Each structure stands twice: as C-alpha cells, then as structure tokens.
mmCIF file of C-alpha atoms in Angstrom:
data_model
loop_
_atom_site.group_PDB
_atom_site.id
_atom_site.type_symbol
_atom_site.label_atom_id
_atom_site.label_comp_id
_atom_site.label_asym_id
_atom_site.label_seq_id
_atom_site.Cartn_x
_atom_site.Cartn_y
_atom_site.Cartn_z
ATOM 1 C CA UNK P 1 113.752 82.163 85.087
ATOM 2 C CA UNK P 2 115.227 83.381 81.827
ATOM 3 C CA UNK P 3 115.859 86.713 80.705
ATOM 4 C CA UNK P 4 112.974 86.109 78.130
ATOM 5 C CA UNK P 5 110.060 87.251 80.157
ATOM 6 C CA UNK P 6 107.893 90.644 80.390
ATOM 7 C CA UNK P 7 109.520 93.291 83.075
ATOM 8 C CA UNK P 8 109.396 96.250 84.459
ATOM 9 C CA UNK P 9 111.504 98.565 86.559
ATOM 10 C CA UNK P 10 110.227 101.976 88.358
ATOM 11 C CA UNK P 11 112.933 104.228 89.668
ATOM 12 C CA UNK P 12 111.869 107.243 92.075
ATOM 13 C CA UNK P 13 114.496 109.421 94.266
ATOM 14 C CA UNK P 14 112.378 109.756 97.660
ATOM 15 C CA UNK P 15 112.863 113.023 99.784
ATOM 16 C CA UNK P 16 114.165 110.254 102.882
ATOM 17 C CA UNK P 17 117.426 109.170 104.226
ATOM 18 C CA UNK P 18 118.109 105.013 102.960
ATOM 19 C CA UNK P 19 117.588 104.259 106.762
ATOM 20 C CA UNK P 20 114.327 105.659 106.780
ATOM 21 C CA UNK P 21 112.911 104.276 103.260
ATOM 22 C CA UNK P 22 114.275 100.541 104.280
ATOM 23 C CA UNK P 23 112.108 101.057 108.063
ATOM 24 C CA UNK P 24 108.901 102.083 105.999
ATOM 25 C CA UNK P 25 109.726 98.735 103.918
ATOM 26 C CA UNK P 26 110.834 96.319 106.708
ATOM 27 C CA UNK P 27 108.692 97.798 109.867
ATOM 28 C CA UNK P 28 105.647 96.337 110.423
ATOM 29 C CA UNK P 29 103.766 98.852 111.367
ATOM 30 C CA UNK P 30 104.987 101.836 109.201
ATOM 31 C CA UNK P 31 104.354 99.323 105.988
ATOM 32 C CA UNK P 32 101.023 99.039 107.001
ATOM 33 C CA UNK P 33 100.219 102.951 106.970
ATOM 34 C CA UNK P 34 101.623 103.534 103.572
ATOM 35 C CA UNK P 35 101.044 99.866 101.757
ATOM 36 C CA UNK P 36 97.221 100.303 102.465
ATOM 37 C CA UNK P 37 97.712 96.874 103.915
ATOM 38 C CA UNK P 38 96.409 95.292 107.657
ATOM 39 C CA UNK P 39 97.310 92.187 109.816
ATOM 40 C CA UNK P 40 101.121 92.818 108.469
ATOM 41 C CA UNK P 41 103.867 90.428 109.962
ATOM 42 C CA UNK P 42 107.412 90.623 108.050
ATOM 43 C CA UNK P 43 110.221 88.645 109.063
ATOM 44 C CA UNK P 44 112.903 90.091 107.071
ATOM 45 C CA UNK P 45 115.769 87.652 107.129
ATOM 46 C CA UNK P 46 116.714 85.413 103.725
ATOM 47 C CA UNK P 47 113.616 82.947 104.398
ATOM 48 C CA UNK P 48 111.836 84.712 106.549
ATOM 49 C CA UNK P 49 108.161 84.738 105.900
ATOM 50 C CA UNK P 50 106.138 87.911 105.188
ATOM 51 C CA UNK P 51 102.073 87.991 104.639
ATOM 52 C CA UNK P 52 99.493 91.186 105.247
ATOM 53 C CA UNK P 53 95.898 91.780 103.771
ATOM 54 C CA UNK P 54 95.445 94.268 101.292
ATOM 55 C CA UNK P 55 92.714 96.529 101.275
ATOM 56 C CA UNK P 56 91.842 97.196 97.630
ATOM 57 C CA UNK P 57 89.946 100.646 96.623
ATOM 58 C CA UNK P 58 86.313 99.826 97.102
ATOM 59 C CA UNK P 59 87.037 97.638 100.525
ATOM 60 C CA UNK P 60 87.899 94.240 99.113
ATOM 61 C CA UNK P 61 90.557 92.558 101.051
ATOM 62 C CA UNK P 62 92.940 90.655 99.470
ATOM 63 C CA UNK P 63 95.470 88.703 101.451
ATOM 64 C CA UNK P 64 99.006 88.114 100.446
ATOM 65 C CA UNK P 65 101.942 86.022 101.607
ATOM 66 C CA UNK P 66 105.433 84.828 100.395
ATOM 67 C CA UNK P 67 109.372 85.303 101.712
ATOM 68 C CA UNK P 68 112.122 87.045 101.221
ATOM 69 C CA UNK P 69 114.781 85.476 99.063
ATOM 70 C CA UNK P 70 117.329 88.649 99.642
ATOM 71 C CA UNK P 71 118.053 90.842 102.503
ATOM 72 C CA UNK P 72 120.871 93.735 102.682
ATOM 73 C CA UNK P 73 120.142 95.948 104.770
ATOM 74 C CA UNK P 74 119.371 99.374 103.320
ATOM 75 C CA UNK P 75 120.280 98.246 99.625
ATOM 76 C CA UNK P 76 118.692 94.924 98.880
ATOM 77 C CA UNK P 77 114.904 93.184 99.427
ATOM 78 C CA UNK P 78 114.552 90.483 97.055
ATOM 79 C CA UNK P 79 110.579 89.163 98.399
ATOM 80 C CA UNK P 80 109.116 86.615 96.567
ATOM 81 C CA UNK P 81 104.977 86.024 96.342
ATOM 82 C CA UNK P 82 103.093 84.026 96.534
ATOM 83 C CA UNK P 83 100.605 83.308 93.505
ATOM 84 C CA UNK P 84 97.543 80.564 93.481
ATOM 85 C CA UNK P 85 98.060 78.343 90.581
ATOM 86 C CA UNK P 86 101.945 78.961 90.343
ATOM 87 C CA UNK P 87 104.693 76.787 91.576
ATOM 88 C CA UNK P 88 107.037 79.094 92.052
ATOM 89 C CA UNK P 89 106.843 82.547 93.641
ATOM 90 C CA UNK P 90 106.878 85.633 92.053
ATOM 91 C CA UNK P 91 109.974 88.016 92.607
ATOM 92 C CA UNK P 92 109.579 91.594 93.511
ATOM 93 C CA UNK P 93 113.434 93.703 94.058
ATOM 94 C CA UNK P 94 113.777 96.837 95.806
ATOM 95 C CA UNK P 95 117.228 97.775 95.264
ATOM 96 C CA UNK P 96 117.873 101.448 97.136
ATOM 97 C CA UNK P 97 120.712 104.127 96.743
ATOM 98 C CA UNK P 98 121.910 106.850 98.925
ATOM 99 C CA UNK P 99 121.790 110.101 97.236
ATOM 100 C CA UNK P 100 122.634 112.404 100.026
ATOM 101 C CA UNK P 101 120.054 112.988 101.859
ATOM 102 C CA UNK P 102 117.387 111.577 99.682
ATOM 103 C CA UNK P 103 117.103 108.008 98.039
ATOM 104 C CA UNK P 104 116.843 106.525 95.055
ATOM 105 C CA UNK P 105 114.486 103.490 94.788
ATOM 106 C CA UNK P 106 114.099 101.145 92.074
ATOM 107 C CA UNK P 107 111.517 98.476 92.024
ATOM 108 C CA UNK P 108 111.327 95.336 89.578
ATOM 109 C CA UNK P 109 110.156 92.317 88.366
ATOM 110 C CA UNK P 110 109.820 89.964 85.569
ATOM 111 C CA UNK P 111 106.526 88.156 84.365
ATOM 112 C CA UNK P 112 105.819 84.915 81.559
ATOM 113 C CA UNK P 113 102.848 87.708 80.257
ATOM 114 C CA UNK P 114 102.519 91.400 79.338
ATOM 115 C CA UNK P 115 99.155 90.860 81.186
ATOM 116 C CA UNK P 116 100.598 89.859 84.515
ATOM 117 C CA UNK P 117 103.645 92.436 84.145
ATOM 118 C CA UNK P 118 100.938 95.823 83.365
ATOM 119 C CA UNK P 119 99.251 94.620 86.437
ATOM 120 C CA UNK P 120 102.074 94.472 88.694
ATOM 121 C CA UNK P 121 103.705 97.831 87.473
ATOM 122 C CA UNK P 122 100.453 99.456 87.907
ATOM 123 C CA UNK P 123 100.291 98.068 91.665
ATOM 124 C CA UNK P 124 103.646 98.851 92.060
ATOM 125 C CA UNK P 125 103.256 102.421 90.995
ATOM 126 C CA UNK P 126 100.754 102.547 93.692
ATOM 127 C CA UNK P 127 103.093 101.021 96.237
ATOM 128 C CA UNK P 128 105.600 104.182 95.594
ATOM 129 C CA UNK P 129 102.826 106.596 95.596
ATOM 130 C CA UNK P 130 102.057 105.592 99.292
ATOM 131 C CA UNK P 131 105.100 105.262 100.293
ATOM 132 C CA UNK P 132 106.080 108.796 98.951
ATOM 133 C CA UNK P 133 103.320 110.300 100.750
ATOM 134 C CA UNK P 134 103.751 108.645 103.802
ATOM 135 C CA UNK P 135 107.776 109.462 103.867
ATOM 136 C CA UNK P 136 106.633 113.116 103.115
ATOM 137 C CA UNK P 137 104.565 113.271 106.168
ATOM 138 C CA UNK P 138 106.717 111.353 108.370
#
C-alpha cells in the first residue's frame, strides 16, 4: 500500500522490562487477560497464524483471525487481520524500545478511510489501556 492512506501511531512508555511487554503480546494466555479476548491461539513465527474472540463491552463476541507478517523478538510484531470484504489483510506494528527498565511501545497502522483509521486507533487505545493495567498488576 502507498503512503497515501489514513494512519495512526500511539506511543506509550510502559512501567515493564521489553521481555515482559513482548510475553503479554506473544503468550497466549497473558494476551487473553489484558486483550479482553478468549479462545486465543498465536503462533508467532513470520506466517504463523493468530485468531481469538473478542469480547466487546456489552458481551458481544467478535472473533478475529489473521498472521503475522513480522517477528523480532522483543522489537518487532508486524500481524496482519483479517477483514470480511477485503482482499488483503490489514497491518497492525508494534515496534518496542528498551528504556531501562521500562518500555516504550508504539503501535500503528494505515487505513484507505478516516472512518476505518478513528476506529482502529480508538480500539487500539483500548488495547494499551489493558495492557498497561495488566503489566501494572503483574
């Protein structure tokens, strides 16, 4: 895709070591606690396949699926997702950086519509908030 499109970018610096923001992304079972998400299976590997059912406030379960395109290991997690309707997936990067012992986390993506790239920021946004809370309590 061209640089033409509608994007977005959130950077937080997490009170967690890389090691232990890239195991809340790539563990199974700690993704599910903070991604409000169930049935998660990740297979993080370039073409590995990744899919869990999100449970939306108000109950509504949404499921999800796609692969990841990018792996480096407590840097890089390029995942792309799956969207009805779309040929190609859509690309979500989590790019990470050491900052002694905390870590800097950017997330990102690029859309064809403001529409679609509002949405996605605003999930996103709720992504970190979970994931700050659950690091925080870990």
């Amino acid at each position: 895709m061209s640089g033409t499109g509608f994007d977005y970018a959130i950077t937080r610096t997490l009170d967690a070591p890389v090691g232990k923001v890239w195991d809340a992304w790539t563990n199974a079972d700690n993704y599910g606690k903070w991604a409000s998400a169930e049935d998660v299976a990740l297979d993080v590997r370039p073409g590995g396949a990744w899919s869990s059912v999100m449970v939306i406030p108000g109950g509504a379960r949404v499921p999800l699926t796609g692969a990841y395109t990018e792996v480096v290991p407590n840097e890089r997690l390029v995942m792309g997702m799956d969207v009805p309707g779309r040929d190609e997936p859509v690309l979500m990067t989590l790019a990470l950086a050491a900052d002694g012992d905390r870590t800097k986390v950017t997330l990102s993506q690029t859309f064809d519509s403001a529409e679609e790239r509002d949405q996605s920021e605003q999930g996103s946004n709720m992504l970190l908030d979970g994931l700050t809370a659950f690091l925080g309590a870990a």
